[in-house]
Coordinates of C-alpha atoms and ligand atoms in Angstrom, one line a residue:
Chain Q
X19 CA 0.2 -0.1 0.1
X20 CA 1.4 3.3 -0.7
X21 CA 2.4 5.5 2.0
X22 CA 0.3 8.3 3.0
X23 CA 2.3 11.6 3.7
X24 CA 1.2 15.3 4.9
X25 CA 2.4 18.8 3.6
X26 CA 1.0 22.0 3.4
X27 CA 0.5 24.6 0.6
X28 CA 0.2 28.2 1.6
X29 CA -0.7 27.0 5.0
X30 CA -3.2 24.7 4.4
X31 CA -2.8 21.2 5.5
X32 CA -2.8 18.7 2.5
X33 CA -2.3 14.9 1.9
X34 CA -1.1 12.6 -0.9
X35 CA 0.7 9.5 -1.6
X36 CA 4.7 9.3 -1.3
X37 CA 6.1 10.0 -4.6
X38 CA 2.9 11.4 -6.5
X39 CA 4.0 14.8 -8.0
X40 CA 3.3 17.9 -6.5
X41 CA 1.2 19.6 -8.8
X42 CA -1.0 16.6 -8.8
X43 CA -1.2 16.0 -5.1
X44 CA -2.0 19.9 -4.7
X45 CA -5.1 19.0 -7.3
X46 CA -6.3 16.3 -5.2
X47 CA -6.4 18.6 -2.3
X48 CA -8.2 21.4 -4.0
X49 CA -5.4 23.7 -4.8
X50 CA -4.8 24.9 -8.1
X51 CA -1.2 25.3 -9.3
X52 CA -1.1 26.3 -13.1
X53 CA 0.3 23.9 -15.6
X54 CA 1.2 24.3 -19.3
X55 CA 3.1 21.2 -20.2
X56 CA 2.0 19.0 -17.6
X57 CA -0.3 16.3 -17.9
X58 CA -1.1 13.9 -15.2
X59 CA 0.3 10.5 -15.6
X60 CA 2.3 11.6 -18.7
X61 CA 6.2 11.8 -17.9
X62 CA 6.9 15.4 -17.0
X63 CA 8.6 17.7 -19.4
X64 CA 9.1 20.7 -17.0
X65 CA 9.6 23.1 -19.9
X66 CA 7.4 25.7 -19.1
X67 CA 7.7 26.6 -15.4
X68 CA 4.6 28.3 -15.0
X69 CA 3.9 25.9 -12.0
X70 CA 7.0 27.0 -10.0
X71 CA 6.4 27.0 -6.5
X72 CA 8.7 27.7 -3.4
X73 CA 9.6 24.4 -1.2
X74 CA 11.4 24.8 1.8
X75 CA 12.8 28.1 0.5
X76 CA 13.6 27.5 -3.1
X77 CA 12.0 27.1 -6.2
X78 CA 10.7 24.1 -7.7
X79 CA 8.8 23.0 -10.7
X80 CA 5.9 21.4 -9.1
X81 CA 5.4 19.1 -12.1
X82 CA 8.8 17.3 -11.5
X83 CA 8.9 17.5 -7.5
X84 CA 7.3 14.4 -5.7
X85 CA 5.7 15.5 -2.8
X86 CA 7.4 14.6 0.5
X87 CA 6.6 14.5 4.0
X88 CA 6.5 17.7 6.0
X89 CA 6.9 20.2 3.0
X90 CA 6.0 23.6 3.4
X91 CA 4.9 25.2 0.1
X92 CA 4.3 28.4 -1.3
X93 CA 1.9 28.8 -4.0
X94 CA -0.4 32.0 -4.3
X95 CA 2.1 34.3 -2.9
X96 CA 2.3 37.9 -4.2
X97 CA 6.1 36.8 -5.5
X98 CA 4.8 33.8 -7.3
X99 CA 1.9 34.9 -8.9
X100 CA 4.2 37.7 -10.4
X101 CA 6.4 35.2 -11.5
X102 CA 3.6 33.4 -13.2
X103 CA 2.3 36.3 -15.0
X104 CA 6.0 37.0 -16.0
X105 CA 6.1 33.8 -17.6
X106 CA 2.4 34.0 -19.4
X107 CA 3.7 37.2 -20.6
X108 CA 7.4 36.1 -22.0
X109 CA 5.1 33.3 -24.1
X110 CA 2.8 36.0 -25.4
X111 CA 5.7 38.3 -26.8
X112 CA 7.5 35.2 -27.9
X113 CA 5.2 33.9 -30.2
X114 CA 2.3 35.8 -32.6
X115 CA -0.4 35.6 -30.5
X116 CA -3.4 37.0 -32.0
X117 CA -6.3 36.3 -30.1
X118 CA -8.9 37.8 -31.9
X119 CA -8.3 35.8 -35.0
X120 CA -7.4 32.5 -33.0
X121 CA -9.7 29.2 -33.2
X122 CA -8.7 28.4 -29.7
X123 CA -9.7 31.9 -28.2
X124 CA -11.7 30.9 -25.0
X125 CA -10.6 27.5 -24.8
X126 CA -6.8 28.3 -25.0
X127 CA -5.1 27.7 -21.4
X128 CA -2.2 30.6 -22.0
X129 CA -4.9 33.1 -22.6
X130 CA -6.8 31.8 -19.8
X131 CA -3.6 32.1 -17.5
X132 CA -3.3 36.1 -19.4
X133 CA -6.8 36.6 -17.8
X134 CA -6.0 34.9 -14.6
X135 CA -3.2 37.2 -14.0
X136 CA -4.9 40.0 -15.2
X137 CA -2.1 40.7 -18.1
X138 CA -3.1 44.1 -19.4
X139 CA 0.1 44.2 -21.5
X140 CA 3.2 42.2 -21.4
X141 CA 6.1 43.7 -19.6
X142 CA 8.7 42.5 -22.7
X143 CA 9.0 43.9 -26.1
X144 CA 7.2 41.9 -28.8
X145 CA 9.3 39.6 -30.7
X146 CA 7.6 39.3 -33.8
X147 CA 9.2 36.4 -35.5
X148 CA 8.2 35.3 -38.6
X149 CA 6.9 31.4 -38.2
X150 CA 5.6 29.3 -41.1
X151 CA 2.5 27.4 -41.0
X152 CA 2.3 23.6 -42.1
X153 CA -1.1 23.0 -43.8
X154 CA 0.5 20.3 -46.1
X155 CA -1.5 17.4 -43.8
X156 CA -4.6 16.2 -44.5
X157 CA -6.5 16.5 -40.9
X158 CA -4.1 19.1 -39.2
X159 CA -3.1 22.9 -39.5
X160 CA 0.3 23.7 -37.7
X161 CA -0.1 27.2 -36.7
X162 CA 3.4 27.5 -35.3
X163 CA 3.2 31.3 -34.5
X164 CA 1.3 29.8 -31.1
X165 CA 3.4 27.2 -30.4
X166 CA 4.9 27.3 -26.7
X167 CA 7.0 24.1 -27.1
X168 CA 5.1 22.3 -24.0
X169 CA 6.2 19.0 -26.0
X170 CA 3.0 17.5 -25.2
X171 CA 1.8 16.3 -28.7
X172 CA 5.4 14.8 -28.9
X173 CA 4.5 13.1 -26.0
X174 CA 1.0 11.7 -26.2
X175 CA 0.2 11.4 -30.1
X176 CA 1.3 8.3 -31.6
X177 CA 0.4 6.3 -34.5
X178 CA -0.8 2.5 -34.1
X179 CA 2.7 1.4 -33.7
X180 CA 3.8 3.9 -31.0
X181 CA 5.7 6.1 -33.5
X182 CA 5.9 9.9 -32.7
X183 CA 3.7 11.9 -35.4
X184 CA 5.4 15.4 -33.8
X185 CA 8.7 16.4 -33.5
X186 CA 10.9 18.8 -32.2
X187 CA 13.4 20.3 -34.8
X188 CA 16.3 22.4 -34.5
X189 CA 17.2 24.2 -30.9
X190 CA 17.3 27.6 -29.2
X191 CA 15.6 30.2 -31.3
X192 CA 15.6 27.8 -34.1
X193 CA 13.4 25.2 -32.3
X194 CA 9.8 24.5 -34.3
X195 CA 7.5 21.7 -34.0
X196 CA 7.2 19.5 -36.9
X197 CA 4.6 16.7 -38.1
X198 CA 5.8 13.4 -39.9
X199 CA 4.0 13.8 -43.0
X200 CA 3.6 10.2 -44.1
X201 CA 2.2 9.2 -40.7
X202 CA 0.0 12.2 -40.5
X203 CA -1.4 11.4 -43.7
X204 CA -2.7 8.0 -41.5
X205 CA -4.2 10.0 -38.6
X206 CA -7.9 9.3 -37.7
X207 CA -10.4 12.1 -36.9
X208 CA -10.3 11.1 -33.4
X209 CA -6.6 11.1 -33.3
X210 CA -6.5 14.8 -34.9
X211 CA -9.0 15.7 -32.4
X212 CA -7.2 14.5 -29.7
X213 CA -4.0 16.1 -30.9
X214 CA -6.2 19.5 -30.9
X215 CA -7.6 19.1 -27.6
X216 CA -4.1 18.5 -25.6
X217 CA -2.4 21.3 -27.1
X218 CA -2.7 24.2 -24.7
X219 CA -2.9 27.0 -27.3
X220 CA -3.9 26.9 -30.8
X221 CA -1.0 25.4 -32.7
X222 CA -2.5 21.9 -33.6
X223 CA -5.7 23.0 -35.4
X224 CA -8.2 20.4 -36.9
X225 CA -8.9 21.3 -40.4
X226 CA -12.5 22.1 -41.6
X227 CA -14.0 22.9 -38.4
X228 CA -13.4 26.2 -36.3
X229 CA -15.0 28.1 -33.8
X230 CA -17.5 25.7 -33.0
X231 CA -18.7 27.2 -29.8
X232 CA -20.0 30.9 -30.0
X233 CA -18.3 33.6 -27.2
X234 CA -20.1 33.3 -23.9
X235 CA -20.2 29.6 -24.4
X236 CA -16.4 28.8 -24.3
X237 CA -14.3 27.1 -21.8
X238 CA -12.9 29.8 -20.1
X239 CA -15.4 32.9 -21.0
X240 CA -16.9 33.0 -17.4
X241 CA -15.0 30.2 -15.6
X242 CA -11.3 31.0 -14.5
X243 CA -8.7 28.1 -15.2
X244 CA -8.3 26.0 -12.3
X245 CA -11.7 26.9 -10.6
X246 CA -12.9 23.4 -11.2
X247 CA -10.1 22.3 -8.9
X248 CA -10.7 25.0 -6.7
X249 CA -14.5 24.4 -6.5
X250 CA -14.4 20.5 -6.6
X251 CA -13.2 20.4 -3.2
X252 CA -14.8 22.0 -0.2
Chain C
X10 CA -14.7 72.6 -11.0
X11 CA -14.9 71.7 -14.6
X12 CA -15.2 68.6 -16.1
X13 CA -12.3 66.4 -17.3
X14 CA -11.6 66.4 -21.1
X15 CA -11.2 63.4 -23.3
X16 CA -9.7 63.1 -26.5
X17 CA -9.8 60.0 -28.5
X18 CA -8.3 58.8 -31.5
X19 CA -8.3 55.7 -34.2
X20 CA -4.5 54.9 -35.6
X21 CA -3.9 51.7 -37.3
X22 CA -7.5 50.0 -36.0
X23 CA -10.8 49.1 -37.7
X24 CA -12.8 51.8 -35.9
X25 CA -14.5 49.0 -33.9
X26 CA -13.1 50.0 -30.8
X27 CA -14.6 53.3 -31.0
X28 CA -18.1 51.3 -31.7
X29 CA -17.3 50.1 -28.8
X30 CA -17.0 53.1 -27.1
X31 CA -20.7 53.8 -28.4
X32 CA -22.0 50.3 -27.2
X33 CA -22.3 52.0 -23.6
X34 CA -25.7 53.1 -25.0
X35 CA -27.8 55.1 -22.6
X36 CA -25.1 55.7 -20.5
X37 CA -23.7 58.1 -23.0
X38 CA -25.8 60.6 -21.6
X39 CA -24.5 60.2 -18.2
X40 CA -20.9 60.5 -19.6
X41 CA -21.6 63.9 -21.3
X42 CA -22.8 65.0 -17.8
X43 CA -19.4 63.6 -16.7
X44 CA -16.8 64.5 -19.1
X45 CA -16.3 67.1 -22.2
X46 CA -14.9 65.7 -25.2
X47 CA -12.4 67.3 -27.2
X48 CA -10.2 66.3 -30.7
X49 CA -12.3 62.8 -31.4
X50 CA -14.1 61.5 -34.1
X51 CA -17.1 61.4 -32.3
X52 CA -17.6 65.1 -32.4
X53 CA -15.3 65.3 -35.0
X54 CA -13.1 67.8 -33.6
X55 CA -10.2 67.8 -35.8
X56 CA -7.1 69.3 -33.7
X57 CA -6.3 70.0 -29.9
X58 CA -8.0 73.0 -28.8
X59 CA -7.3 72.5 -25.1
X60 CA -5.1 70.2 -23.1
X61 CA -7.0 67.2 -22.0
X62 CA -6.8 64.8 -18.7
X63 CA -7.5 61.5 -21.1
X64 CA -6.7 60.3 -24.0
X65 CA -8.3 57.2 -25.5
X66 CA -6.2 55.8 -28.5
X67 CA -7.7 52.7 -30.9
X68 CA -5.0 51.2 -33.0
X69 CA -1.3 50.9 -33.0
X70 CA 1.2 52.8 -35.3
X71 CA 1.6 51.3 -38.8
X72 CA 2.7 54.6 -40.4
X73 CA 4.4 58.1 -40.0
X74 CA 1.1 59.8 -39.7
X75 CA 0.0 57.5 -36.5
X76 CA 3.3 58.1 -34.9
X77 CA 2.7 61.8 -35.1
X78 CA -0.9 61.6 -34.1
X79 CA 0.1 59.5 -31.1
X80 CA 2.9 62.1 -29.8
X81 CA 0.5 65.3 -30.1
X82 CA -2.0 62.9 -27.6
X83 CA 1.2 62.3 -25.3
X84 CA 2.0 66.0 -25.3
X85 CA -1.7 67.1 -24.7
X86 CA -3.3 64.3 -22.8
X87 CA -2.2 64.0 -19.1
X88 CA -3.4 60.2 -19.0
X89 CA -3.1 58.0 -22.0
X90 CA -5.4 54.7 -22.2
X91 CA -4.1 51.8 -25.0
X92 CA -7.9 50.8 -25.8
X93 CA -7.8 47.0 -27.9
X94 CA -5.7 44.8 -29.2
X95 CA -4.5 47.0 -31.7
X96 CA -3.0 49.7 -29.7
X97 CA -1.9 47.4 -27.2
X98 CA 0.1 44.9 -29.4
X99 CA -0.6 45.7 -33.3
X100 CA -3.5 43.7 -33.5
X101 CA -4.7 42.3 -36.7
X102 CA -2.8 44.8 -38.8
X103 CA 0.7 43.3 -36.8
X104 CA -0.2 39.6 -38.8
X105 CA 2.4 41.5 -41.3
X106 CA 5.2 42.1 -38.7
X107 CA 7.9 39.4 -39.7
X108 CA 7.7 40.0 -43.4
X109 CA 9.7 42.6 -45.0
X110 CA 7.5 45.6 -46.2
X111 CA 8.4 45.2 -49.6
X112 CA 7.0 41.9 -49.7
X113 CA 3.6 43.3 -48.3
X114 CA 3.2 45.9 -50.6
X115 CA 4.4 43.7 -53.7
X116 CA 2.0 41.0 -52.7
X117 CA -1.2 43.8 -52.2
X118 CA 0.0 46.1 -55.3
X119 CA 1.5 43.6 -57.8
X120 CA 1.2 39.8 -57.1
X121 CA -2.2 39.4 -54.7
X122 CA -4.8 37.3 -56.8
X123 CA -7.2 40.0 -56.2
X124 CA -4.9 42.8 -57.8
X125 CA -6.2 44.6 -60.5
X126 CA -4.7 46.1 -63.7
X127 CA -1.7 47.9 -62.3
X128 CA 0.2 48.0 -65.7
X129 CA 2.7 50.2 -65.0
X130 CA 3.6 48.4 -61.5
X131 CA 3.5 51.5 -59.6
X132 CA 3.7 50.9 -55.7
X133 CA 1.9 53.8 -53.8
X134 CA 4.3 56.2 -54.0
X135 CA 2.9 59.8 -53.7
X136 CA 4.7 62.3 -51.4
X137 CA 1.0 63.2 -49.9
X138 CA 0.8 59.5 -48.3
X139 CA 2.3 58.8 -45.1
X140 CA 5.4 56.8 -45.0
X141 CA 4.8 53.1 -43.8
X142 CA 6.7 52.0 -41.0
X143 CA 8.7 48.2 -41.1
X144 CA 6.0 47.0 -39.1
X145 CA 3.3 47.9 -37.0
X146 CA 4.0 49.1 -33.2
X147 CA 2.1 48.6 -30.1
X148 CA 1.5 52.1 -28.8
X149 CA 3.6 51.5 -25.6
X150 CA 6.9 51.0 -27.9
X151 CA 6.2 54.4 -29.2
X152 CA 5.4 56.4 -26.1
X153 CA 4.4 56.1 -22.4
X154 CA 1.1 54.7 -22.1
X155 CA -0.3 54.8 -18.9
X156 CA -3.8 52.3 -18.9
X157 CA -4.2 49.3 -21.2
X158 CA -7.7 48.0 -21.9
X159 CA -8.1 44.5 -23.8
X160 CA -10.5 43.1 -26.1
X161 CA -11.2 43.2 -29.8
X162 CA -13.0 45.3 -29.1
X163 CA -12.8 45.8 -25.3
X164 CA -16.5 45.5 -23.6
X165 CA -18.5 48.8 -23.4
X166 CA -18.9 47.6 -19.9
X167 CA -15.1 47.8 -19.2
X168 CA -14.5 51.1 -20.8
X169 CA -17.4 52.5 -19.0
X170 CA -16.1 51.2 -15.7
X171 CA -12.3 52.5 -16.4
X172 CA -13.3 55.7 -17.4
X173 CA -16.1 56.3 -14.6
X174 CA -13.2 55.0 -12.2
X175 CA -10.6 57.5 -13.5
X176 CA -13.0 60.5 -13.4
X177 CA -14.4 59.7 -10.3
X178 CA -10.9 58.5 -8.3
X179 CA -13.0 55.2 -7.4
X180 CA -11.3 52.2 -7.2
X181 CA -11.9 49.6 -10.2
X182 CA -12.7 46.3 -9.3
X183 CA -12.9 44.5 -12.9
X184 CA -15.1 41.2 -13.1
X185 CA -13.4 38.1 -14.5
X186 CA -16.0 38.3 -17.6
X187 CA -15.0 41.8 -18.7
X188 CA -11.0 41.4 -19.7
X189 CA -10.9 39.3 -22.6
X190 CA -8.4 39.5 -25.3
X191 CA -11.0 38.9 -28.3
Ligands
SF4_321 S1 -3.0 30.5 -29.0 FE1 -4.5 31.0 -27.2 S2 -3.0 32.9 -26.5 FE2 -2.3 32.4 -28.3 S3 -3.5 33.8 -30.1 FE3 -4.7 31.7 -29.8 S4 -5.7 31.8 -28.1 FE4 -4.4 33.9 -28.1
SF4_322 S1 2.3 22.3 -30.9 FE1 0.8 22.7 -29.3 S2 1.2 20.7 -27.9 FE2 2.9 20.7 -29.4 S3 4.6 21.7 -28.6 FE3 3.6 23.3 -29.5 S4 2.3 24.2 -28.0 FE4 2.7 22.3 -27.3
SF4_323 S1 -8.9 45.8 -31.1 FE1 -10.0 44.8 -32.5 S2 -11.9 46.5 -32.6 FE2 -10.4 47.7 -31.7 S3 -9.8 48.5 -33.4 FE3 -8.5 46.6 -33.2 S4 -9.4 45.3 -34.9 FE4 -10.8 46.9 -34.4
FES324 S1 3.6 22.6 -15.9 FE1 5.9 22.3 -14.8 S2 7.1 23.0 -16.1 FE2 5.1 23.3 -17.4

């Protein structure tokens, strides 16, 4: 049987199982720690750092840190709200995020974090880099202007034989998400939909359908991101 | 005490943000009780005739004239507000950012599929025309901006709440639903 441990987040007493990732343990206790690259039950990538918390005085990514007995975690402190806001702002200026013209608008995790932290304008200058769109595969658009390099698609989306359909190419500022054209041609509608759904932003888009839900009925129109986790527990 | 004076302008925008100002509906009657308008497309005053308290900017800067007008606003207004995505981050006109201007102009006037007859292959070059900039600039990259109201366009309730808070000095509490980037 797994060992039960106790820890605190911003002073709140929490329980988890030993070895459970902090971000998941927090969610089970009704505490929302924001994520962009993390997905439960997936090997952590730890690439976006939006989940940064302070554990016993040190900054750690909550999606790569296992919960341990007696941990004192700082989460919603002014310091961390500002760090996270800065990360969101950085992601906005690094890509080209024209929300008014984006199919994911209203359902986008990055945008929803912008709302949560009341980003009115990024503190950093816009990069306005040119990035190419890949529309060559039958089911999917790759709108690279919006990719935040979370690697979810690379880690989750496989063909029937377990081969990756998505992959990164390049490094640093030449890093680019790519799609294997041959394998992509075999993608079913379900896989294409799944790829679009797990992409936290509007980079992976299913062709021939868009703007399905009208404004007012989208995921984050009235419900701040994370409120499902916070409301589920007391 | 005299009423606070507001000026507004539309730079590289679609005028949607100004329509959103008018979207406050009947509250416009309260607004004219609260403030006086100076230079603005709403009253068609074309040049500043007074120093203003609040300048509301729609649109980013895509050409030399936009820069000129924005600098005039900074000179004549105590507080400047970037209203809407175009003013805040360039908005849809900034889709051209990252593409060289020459390429954009050639696509628009020479090579695009909807270009009509331009047999002399002229790119607009009349000296009356403002110079197009290398990219569309967010307003705060040109002058200091004091406040930002996001949205495309920002919701009328947001504009109303912000203007009233500024004029009355009351605290501004913005409900979650009002701040959106689209
Ligand atoms: S991906 Fe999200 S943040 Fe980027 S443009 Fe689309 S809605 Fe906006
Ligand atoms: S395409 Fe989407 S899921 Fe894949 S790395 Fe980019 S943002 Fe992440
Ligand atoms: S923000 Fe939207 S509504 Fe306002 S000027 Fe730009 S495109 Fe028009
Ligand atoms: S969610 Fe932890 S680093 Fe991305």
